[in-house]
Amino acid sequence: MIEYIGRRILQIVPVLLGVSIVVFFMVRAIPGDPAQILLGQQATQEQVQLLRAHMGLDKPVLVQYVVFLRDAMTGDLGNSIVTGRPVITELLARFPATLELTASAMLLAILVGVPVGVISAVRQYSILDKITSVLALTGISMPIFWLAMVLILIFGVKLELLPFPGRLSSGASIQAFTGLVLVDSLLTGNFGAFWDGFTHLIMPALALGTIPMAVITRTTRSSMLEVMGEDYVRTARAKGVIPWRVVFKHALRNAMLPIVTVIGLQVGLLMGGAIVTETIFSWPGIGQIAYDSINSRDYAMIQGVVLYGALLFVLVNLLVDILYAVLDPRVRY
Amino acid sequence: MAEAQIQQEAVVPSGVKTRSRREDFRRVFFSNRLALFGTAVMGIFILMAIFAPLIAPYGPLQQDLASEFAPPSRAHLMGQDELGRDILSRVIYGARISLTAGLAAVGIATIVGTLIGMLAGYFGGWADSLLMRLMDIVLAFPSILLAIVIVSILGPSLPNAMLAIGIVFVPQIARVVRSAVISVRERDYIEAERALGAGNAQIIFSGVLPNSMAPLIVQATLTLGTAILDVAYLSFLGLGARAPTPEWGAMLTDAFRSGFGVFVTGQHAIIFPGIAIALTVLSINFIGDGLRDALDPRSRR
C-alpha cells in the first residue's frame, strides 16, 4: 500500500512540471514584454524595470523558469494589477467562499445522484428510470450560466423564495473564524445568520451541482447495472439476503469505484462552473476574481488561478487513486 | 473494407438469414425514439442555419432602441432584446455560429486526436509512451482552465476559442482511437495485408482506420455537444464571440451584462437563447447515445 501511494505521488511530479511549464510560458507567449504584461499598461517605467530584474528577463529562459518555479513553490506569484496585493493573498482570502460553494454543490450532487442512480438501476426500464435518464441527459446539456440565470428568474424574482446575490443579505455580517458562513454562524450561535447564509447558498449550489449530479446519476446507474449481473449478487439473492441489503451492501460497494473516479474528475469541471456561478450570484470567491482578472487582463492573477487550480485538481485525483486502493484490495500496481 | 468483402464472400448455409452490419446499425438506431427525436431536431437546426437569411424575419443586428426588452408579440415571436433586436432572428442566425463553432472545434480535435492516437496505438513503444504522457499533461488541467489559458495567449476571439476548445479535446479523442487501434492492430486481416506486402501507411489507412471508426464516431458526436456548451461558456467569459455577434452564448452574456432589469422585464432574452443551446446539445447527446448503442454491440441493452 505505502509503496503504491509513493509511486503514485512520484508519478504526478512530471505532470506538475508540465503544468508549471505551460503556465510559465503563458505570459511569455503573449506578444510584448512579460514584465509590462504582468504589470499592466498603467505601470511606470521604474516598476517595469524592477520586475524585469526580479524575473531575470535578461537571463536564459531556463534560469527564468527555475526562478518562476521557486517563487511559485513559496507562494510568490507577483501582485494583482487591479488591487496591487499579492496574488496568493487574494486567492487565500477568497478560498473559503469557493470551498463552501463547491463543497455544498458536490455534497448535493452525491446525495441526490447516488440514490437516484441506484434506484434507476434496480428498477431498470421503469418509468422512473426513463424519466431519470432524460433528466440526467438534460442536466449535462444546459449551459451552467443559463441554468443560474433561470434559477434567479424563477426562485429569486418570480416566486421571491430565495435571496440573492452574495453570501448574506446586505448589511448582515458575522464574525469570521473559518470564513465559512455556515460554520462561523453556528460557532457564534447566530442562527439567524446561519439561515440567511443557507438560503443564499441554495441557488448557487443547485446551479453548480446540477452537472455533477447528472454525471454521478448516470455513472451510478451503469456501474450498478454491471455489478447486479455478477455471480456474487445472484448468490446473495439465492441465499435469501434481504433485497435492500443485496443492493446496498453487496452491489453498491462493488459499484463504488467508477463513481469515486467520476467524482474526482468532476472537481475539475466544478472549477470552470464556479467561475460563472460566482459571477452571476456575486459570490465573493476565487471564481469571481478569475472572471474579473480575465476581463481586466490581470495576467498575474490568471496565472495564479490556473496554477493552483491545476495543482488542486491533480491532488484531488491523487486522493481518488489512493482511495481506490483502499476501497479495492485488488488495485495494486 | 477487407472485412466487408470477406463477409460477403463467406458461404452462408441456405435458410440462414444474415444481416449486414449496416442493416443492423439502422435497425438499432432507428428503433431508438430519443435518437430519432435528436436527429429530427438537429435537422431543423441545420436547415435553420443554412437558410437563416430566408427564414429570419429581421436582420440579426437590426436595432430598435425604443422597444428594449419588448415581450413576445405577433411581430416578434420571441420578443426583443436589450437593444430592441428581434430575438427569433438572432436565434436563427445564432444556429450558424454556434453549430459551426462546435463543428470546427470537434474537427480540430478529431483530426489531431486521430493522428496522435493512431501513431501511438499502431507503433507502440516509445512513440506511444511519449505521446500519451503528453496527453496526460493536457488532461491534468481542468479542461476549461486550459481553454482559458490558450485563449488568453492567442487573444480573445471566436476562432481562437474554437481552436482552444479543439486542443482541449484532443486527448479524449486520442485515447479512444489509440485503444481502438490497439484492438484492431493484431487482427488477422491486418496480418494478411502485411503479408501481402502493404506498407505502414497503407495498412493504417485501408485496414486499421476504417475498422477503428465506430468508437471515434461516438466520441466525436458526444464531444460536439460539450464543444457547443464550451463555446457558449467562453463567450460568457468574454473570451469567445463578442457583441453584437448573434452567438447563443454571447446573446445570454449581453442580456446578463445589460443589468438587473433583464430579470424583471427581459426574461425572454434569457429563456430563448438558452433553450436553443440546451435543445441542440440535448439532441446531439441523444444521437450520441443512439450511435453508441447501435455501433457497439456490447453496450446494447
mmCIF file of N, CA, C and O in Angstrom, chain A residues 262-321:
data_model
loop_
_atom_site.group_PDB
_atom_site.id
_atom_site.type_symbol
_atom_site.label_atom_id
_atom_site.label_comp_id
_atom_site.label_asym_id
_atom_site.label_seq_id
_atom_site.Cartn_x
_atom_site.Cartn_y
_atom_site.Cartn_z
ATOM 1 N N VAL A 262 -15.373 9.289 -11.051
ATOM 2 C CA VAL A 262 -16.115 10.365 -11.700
ATOM 3 C C VAL A 262 -16.229 11.575 -10.775
ATOM 4 O O VAL A 262 -16.116 12.719 -11.213
ATOM 5 N N ILE A 263 -16.402 11.324 -9.473
ATOM 6 C CA ILE A 263 -16.480 12.437 -8.528
ATOM 7 C C ILE A 263 -15.167 13.227 -8.553
ATOM 8 O O ILE A 263 -15.171 14.461 -8.583
ATOM 9 N N GLY A 264 -14.039 12.523 -8.597
ATOM 10 C CA GLY A 264 -12.740 13.200 -8.671
ATOM 11 C C GLY A 264 -12.621 14.054 -9.917
ATOM 12 O O GLY A 264 -12.173 15.198 -9.869
ATOM 13 N N LEU A 265 -13.068 13.499 -11.055
ATOM 14 C CA LEU A 265 -12.950 14.240 -12.308
ATOM 15 C C LEU A 265 -13.882 15.444 -12.346
ATOM 16 O O LEU A 265 -13.581 16.447 -12.965
ATOM 17 N N GLN A 266 -15.019 15.337 -11.654
ATOM 18 C CA GLN A 266 -15.969 16.448 -11.649
ATOM 19 C C GLN A 266 -15.399 17.684 -10.957
ATOM 20 O O GLN A 266 -15.843 18.796 -11.207
ATOM 21 N N VAL A 267 -14.423 17.472 -10.056
ATOM 22 C CA VAL A 267 -13.830 18.610 -9.364
ATOM 23 C C VAL A 267 -13.254 19.606 -10.366
ATOM 24 O O VAL A 267 -13.372 20.821 -10.203
ATOM 25 N N GLY A 268 -12.651 19.089 -11.440
ATOM 26 C CA GLY A 268 -12.097 19.969 -12.466
ATOM 27 C C GLY A 268 -13.187 20.793 -13.127
ATOM 28 O O GLY A 268 -13.027 21.992 -13.367
ATOM 29 N N LEU A 269 -14.334 20.141 -13.406
ATOM 30 C CA LEU A 269 -15.438 20.860 -14.039
ATOM 31 C C LEU A 269 -16.047 21.886 -13.085
ATOM 32 O O LEU A 269 -16.495 22.943 -13.490
ATOM 33 N N LEU A 270 -16.050 21.538 -11.785
ATOM 34 C CA LEU A 270 -16.597 22.476 -10.795
ATOM 35 C C LEU A 270 -15.847 23.799 -10.829
ATOM 36 O O LEU A 270 -16.423 24.858 -10.627
ATOM 37 N N MET A 271 -14.516 23.738 -11.089
ATOM 38 C CA MET A 271 -13.735 24.981 -11.123
ATOM 39 C C MET A 271 -14.223 25.895 -12.228
ATOM 40 O O MET A 271 -14.409 27.090 -12.030
ATOM 41 N N GLY A 272 -14.442 25.313 -13.422
ATOM 42 C CA GLY A 272 -14.966 26.111 -14.515
ATOM 43 C C GLY A 272 -16.350 26.638 -14.175
ATOM 44 O O GLY A 272 -16.666 27.803 -14.403
ATOM 45 N N GLY A 273 -17.166 25.753 -13.582
ATOM 46 C CA GLY A 273 -18.525 26.146 -13.223
ATOM 47 C C GLY A 273 -18.537 27.236 -12.175
ATOM 48 O O GLY A 273 -19.375 28.134 -12.201
ATOM 49 N N ALA A 274 -17.571 27.170 -11.235
ATOM 50 C CA ALA A 274 -17.541 28.149 -10.149
ATOM 51 C C ALA A 274 -17.305 29.551 -10.699
ATOM 52 O O ALA A 274 -17.838 30.529 -10.176
ATOM 53 N N ILE A 275 -16.524 29.654 -11.786
ATOM 54 C CA ILE A 275 -16.245 30.980 -12.344
ATOM 55 C C ILE A 275 -17.548 31.674 -12.747
ATOM 56 O O ILE A 275 -17.802 32.817 -12.362
ATOM 57 N N VAL A 276 -18.407 30.962 -13.494
ATOM 58 C CA VAL A 276 -19.639 31.622 -13.938
ATOM 59 C C VAL A 276 -20.678 31.714 -12.822
ATOM 60 O O VAL A 276 -21.380 32.714 -12.705
ATOM 61 N N THR A 277 -20.764 30.667 -11.994
ATOM 62 C CA THR A 277 -21.762 30.709 -10.921
ATOM 63 C C THR A 277 -21.473 31.864 -9.968
ATOM 64 O O THR A 277 -22.365 32.630 -9.604
ATOM 65 N N GLU A 278 -20.215 31.991 -9.549
ATOM 66 C CA GLU A 278 -19.866 33.065 -8.620
ATOM 67 C C GLU A 278 -20.088 34.432 -9.256
ATOM 68 O O GLU A 278 -20.497 35.375 -8.591
ATOM 69 N N THR A 279 -19.816 34.533 -10.569
ATOM 70 C CA THR A 279 -20.019 35.810 -11.246
ATOM 71 C C THR A 279 -21.497 36.187 -11.238
ATOM 72 O O THR A 279 -21.859 37.317 -10.904
ATOM 73 N N ILE A 280 -22.348 35.218 -11.577
ATOM 74 C CA ILE A 280 -23.772 35.541 -11.687
ATOM 75 C C ILE A 280 -24.391 35.836 -10.319
ATOM 76 O O ILE A 280 -25.212 36.734 -10.180
ATOM 77 N N PHE A 281 -23.968 35.096 -9.285
ATOM 78 C CA PHE A 281 -24.546 35.308 -7.955
ATOM 79 C C PHE A 281 -23.729 36.295 -7.112
ATOM 80 O O PHE A 281 -23.969 36.407 -5.915
ATOM 81 N N SER A 282 -22.769 36.983 -7.727
ATOM 82 C CA SER A 282 -21.871 37.886 -6.977
ATOM 83 C C SER A 282 -21.330 37.195 -5.721
ATOM 84 O O SER A 282 -21.364 37.760 -4.632
ATOM 85 N N TRP A 283 -20.900 35.987 -5.862
ATOM 86 C CA TRP A 283 -20.362 35.189 -4.755
ATOM 87 C C TRP A 283 -18.875 35.537 -4.635
ATOM 88 O O TRP A 283 -18.120 35.329 -5.589
ATOM 89 N N PRO A 284 -18.442 36.075 -3.497
ATOM 90 C CA PRO A 284 -17.073 36.621 -3.435
ATOM 91 C C PRO A 284 -15.990 35.542 -3.294
ATOM 92 O O PRO A 284 -15.249 35.515 -2.317
ATOM 93 N N GLY A 285 -15.884 34.664 -4.270
ATOM 94 C CA GLY A 285 -14.884 33.600 -4.197
ATOM 95 C C GLY A 285 -13.823 33.731 -5.274
ATOM 96 O O GLY A 285 -13.710 34.764 -5.939
ATOM 97 N N ILE A 286 -13.045 32.661 -5.447
ATOM 98 C CA ILE A 286 -11.960 32.681 -6.419
ATOM 99 C C ILE A 286 -12.507 32.758 -7.846
ATOM 100 O O ILE A 286 -11.915 33.394 -8.714
ATOM 101 N N GLY A 287 -13.668 32.121 -8.075
ATOM 102 C CA GLY A 287 -14.264 32.163 -9.409
ATOM 103 C C GLY A 287 -14.543 33.585 -9.854
ATOM 104 O O GLY A 287 -14.328 33.945 -11.003
ATOM 105 N N GLN A 288 -15.019 34.387 -8.904
ATOM 106 C CA GLN A 288 -15.326 35.778 -9.243
ATOM 107 C C GLN A 288 -14.054 36.558 -9.607
ATOM 108 O O GLN A 288 -14.048 37.298 -10.579
ATOM 109 N N ILE A 289 -12.962 36.346 -8.832
ATOM 110 C CA ILE A 289 -11.740 37.063 -9.241
ATOM 111 C C ILE A 289 -11.201 36.517 -10.544
ATOM 112 O O ILE A 289 -10.602 37.256 -11.308
ATOM 113 N N ALA A 290 -11.422 35.234 -10.799
ATOM 114 C CA ALA A 290 -10.967 34.682 -12.079
ATOM 115 C C ALA A 290 -11.661 35.416 -13.219
ATOM 116 O O ALA A 290 -11.025 35.850 -14.175
ATOM 117 N N TYR A 291 -12.980 35.583 -13.087
ATOM 118 C CA TYR A 291 -13.753 36.286 -14.112
ATOM 119 C C TYR A 291 -13.259 37.723 -14.276
ATOM 120 O O TYR A 291 -12.999 38.188 -15.380
ATOM 121 N N ASP A 292 -13.110 38.410 -13.128
ATOM 122 C CA ASP A 292 -12.652 39.804 -13.196
ATOM 123 C C ASP A 292 -11.264 39.907 -13.813
ATOM 124 O O ASP A 292 -10.987 40.812 -14.600
ATOM 125 N N SER A 293 -10.359 38.974 -13.436
ATOM 126 C CA SER A 293 -8.991 39.102 -13.934
ATOM 127 C C SER A 293 -8.918 38.765 -15.424
ATOM 128 O O SER A 293 -8.084 39.324 -16.138
ATOM 129 N N ILE A 294 -9.814 37.874 -15.900
ATOM 130 C CA ILE A 294 -9.840 37.607 -17.341
ATOM 131 C C ILE A 294 -10.260 38.879 -18.077
ATOM 132 O O ILE A 294 -9.683 39.258 -19.087
ATOM 133 N N ASN A 295 -11.266 39.573 -17.523
ATOM 134 C CA ASN A 295 -11.764 40.762 -18.200
ATOM 135 C C ASN A 295 -10.862 41.979 -18.072
ATOM 136 O O ASN A 295 -10.900 42.865 -18.903
ATOM 137 N N SER A 296 -10.027 42.011 -17.010
ATOM 138 C CA SER A 296 -9.122 43.158 -16.878
ATOM 139 C C SER A 296 -7.713 42.796 -17.326
ATOM 140 O O SER A 296 -6.780 43.565 -17.132
ATOM 141 N N ARG A 297 -7.557 41.596 -17.952
ATOM 142 C CA ARG A 297 -6.240 41.134 -18.407
ATOM 143 C C ARG A 297 -5.217 41.167 -17.267
ATOM 144 O O ARG A 297 -4.091 41.584 -17.456
ATOM 145 N N ASP A 298 -5.648 40.736 -16.086
ATOM 146 C CA ASP A 298 -4.759 40.688 -14.917
ATOM 147 C C ASP A 298 -4.021 39.348 -14.965
ATOM 148 O O ASP A 298 -4.415 38.377 -14.321
ATOM 149 N N TYR A 299 -2.937 39.303 -15.765
ATOM 150 C CA TYR A 299 -2.321 38.009 -16.067
ATOM 151 C C TYR A 299 -1.687 37.343 -14.853
ATOM 152 O O TYR A 299 -1.667 36.124 -14.741
ATOM 153 N N ALA A 300 -1.142 38.138 -13.935
ATOM 154 C CA ALA A 300 -0.550 37.547 -12.731
ATOM 155 C C ALA A 300 -1.614 36.749 -11.988
ATOM 156 O O ALA A 300 -1.372 35.638 -11.509
ATOM 157 N N MET A 301 -2.805 37.326 -11.928
ATOM 158 C CA MET A 301 -3.910 36.684 -11.243
ATOM 159 C C MET A 301 -4.368 35.424 -11.994
ATOM 160 O O MET A 301 -4.591 34.378 -11.379
ATOM 161 N N ILE A 302 -4.497 35.531 -13.324
ATOM 162 C CA ILE A 302 -4.920 34.365 -14.115
ATOM 163 C C ILE A 302 -3.924 33.221 -13.918
ATOM 164 O O ILE A 302 -4.300 32.068 -13.708
ATOM 165 N N GLN A 303 -2.625 33.583 -13.962
ATOM 166 C CA GLN A 303 -1.574 32.589 -13.726
ATOM 167 C C GLN A 303 -1.792 31.865 -12.399
ATOM 168 O O GLN A 303 -1.719 30.646 -12.318
ATOM 169 N N GLY A 304 -2.057 32.654 -11.362
ATOM 170 C CA GLY A 304 -2.251 32.078 -10.034
ATOM 171 C C GLY A 304 -3.446 31.140 -9.997
ATOM 172 O O GLY A 304 -3.347 30.018 -9.495
ATOM 173 N N VAL A 305 -4.568 31.585 -10.573
ATOM 174 C CA VAL A 305 -5.773 30.761 -10.565
ATOM 175 C C VAL A 305 -5.521 29.450 -11.299
ATOM 176 O O VAL A 305 -5.855 28.364 -10.815
ATOM 177 N N VAL A 306 -4.890 29.547 -12.485
ATOM 178 C CA VAL A 306 -4.672 28.340 -13.288
ATOM 179 C C VAL A 306 -3.690 27.396 -12.591
ATOM 180 O O VAL A 306 -3.928 26.196 -12.475
ATOM 181 N N LEU A 307 -2.598 27.938 -12.072
ATOM 182 C CA LEU A 307 -1.573 27.093 -11.455
ATOM 183 C C LEU A 307 -2.122 26.350 -10.240
ATOM 184 O O LEU A 307 -2.001 25.127 -10.134
ATOM 185 N N TYR A 308 -2.758 27.103 -9.335
ATOM 186 C CA TYR A 308 -3.254 26.445 -8.125
ATOM 187 C C TYR A 308 -4.497 25.614 -8.411
ATOM 188 O O TYR A 308 -4.732 24.602 -7.751
ATOM 189 N N GLY A 309 -5.276 26.021 -9.423
ATOM 190 C CA GLY A 309 -6.428 25.218 -9.826
ATOM 191 C C GLY A 309 -5.981 23.852 -10.323
ATOM 192 O O GLY A 309 -6.507 22.810 -9.910
ATOM 193 N N ALA A 310 -4.962 23.853 -11.196
ATOM 194 C CA ALA A 310 -4.463 22.591 -11.734
ATOM 195 C C ALA A 310 -3.834 21.751 -10.619
ATOM 196 O O ALA A 310 -4.016 20.534 -10.563
ATOM 197 N N LEU A 311 -3.115 22.404 -9.721
ATOM 198 C CA LEU A 311 -2.483 21.696 -8.602
ATOM 199 C C LEU A 311 -3.540 20.987 -7.757
ATOM 200 O O LEU A 311 -3.422 19.803 -7.432
ATOM 201 N N LEU A 312 -4.595 21.733 -7.450
ATOM 202 C CA LEU A 312 -5.683 21.180 -6.636
ATOM 203 C C LEU A 312 -6.326 19.987 -7.343
ATOM 204 O O LEU A 312 -6.602 18.947 -6.729
ATOM 205 N N PHE A 313 -6.521 20.143 -8.648
ATOM 206 C CA PHE A 313 -7.150 19.090 -9.446
ATOM 207 C C PHE A 313 -6.302 17.814 -9.424
ATOM 208 O O PHE A 313 -6.804 16.716 -9.201
ATOM 209 N N VAL A 314 -4.987 17.988 -9.620
ATOM 210 C CA VAL A 314 -4.079 16.837 -9.613
ATOM 211 C C VAL A 314 -4.092 16.168 -8.238
ATOM 212 O O VAL A 314 -4.150 14.945 -8.121
ATOM 213 N N LEU A 315 -4.078 16.974 -7.175
ATOM 214 C CA LEU A 315 -4.062 16.411 -5.823
ATOM 215 C C LEU A 315 -5.360 15.665 -5.517
ATOM 216 O O LEU A 315 -5.327 14.587 -4.928
ATOM 217 N N VAL A 316 -6.496 16.235 -5.928
ATOM 218 C CA VAL A 316 -7.773 15.564 -5.675
ATOM 219 C C VAL A 316 -7.798 14.205 -6.372
ATOM 220 O O VAL A 316 -8.216 13.200 -5.800
ATOM 221 N N ASN A 317 -7.302 14.179 -7.608
ATOM 222 C CA ASN A 317 -7.331 12.915 -8.327
ATOM 223 C C ASN A 317 -6.311 11.915 -7.790
ATOM 224 O O ASN A 317 -6.520 10.704 -7.873
ATOM 225 N N LEU A 318 -5.220 12.439 -7.198
ATOM 226 C CA LEU A 318 -4.282 11.562 -6.493
ATOM 227 C C LEU A 318 -4.998 10.913 -5.306
ATOM 228 O O LEU A 318 -4.897 9.701 -5.068
ATOM 229 N N LEU A 319 -5.744 11.744 -4.596
ATOM 230 C CA LEU A 319 -6.501 11.265 -3.438
ATOM 231 C C LEU A 319 -7.493 10.183 -3.864
ATOM 232 O O LEU A 319 -7.661 9.163 -3.189
ATOM 233 N N VAL A 320 -8.153 10.422 -5.013
ATOM 234 C CA VAL A 320 -9.113 9.443 -5.531
ATOM 235 C C VAL A 320 -8.410 8.110 -5.805
ATOM 236 O O VAL A 320 -8.908 7.044 -5.446
ATOM 237 N N ASP A 321 -7.226 8.182 -6.415
ATOM 238 C CA ASP A 321 -6.486 6.955 -6.724
ATOM 239 C C ASP A 321 -6.112 6.198 -5.458
ATOM 240 O O ASP A 321 -6.141 4.972 -5.415
#
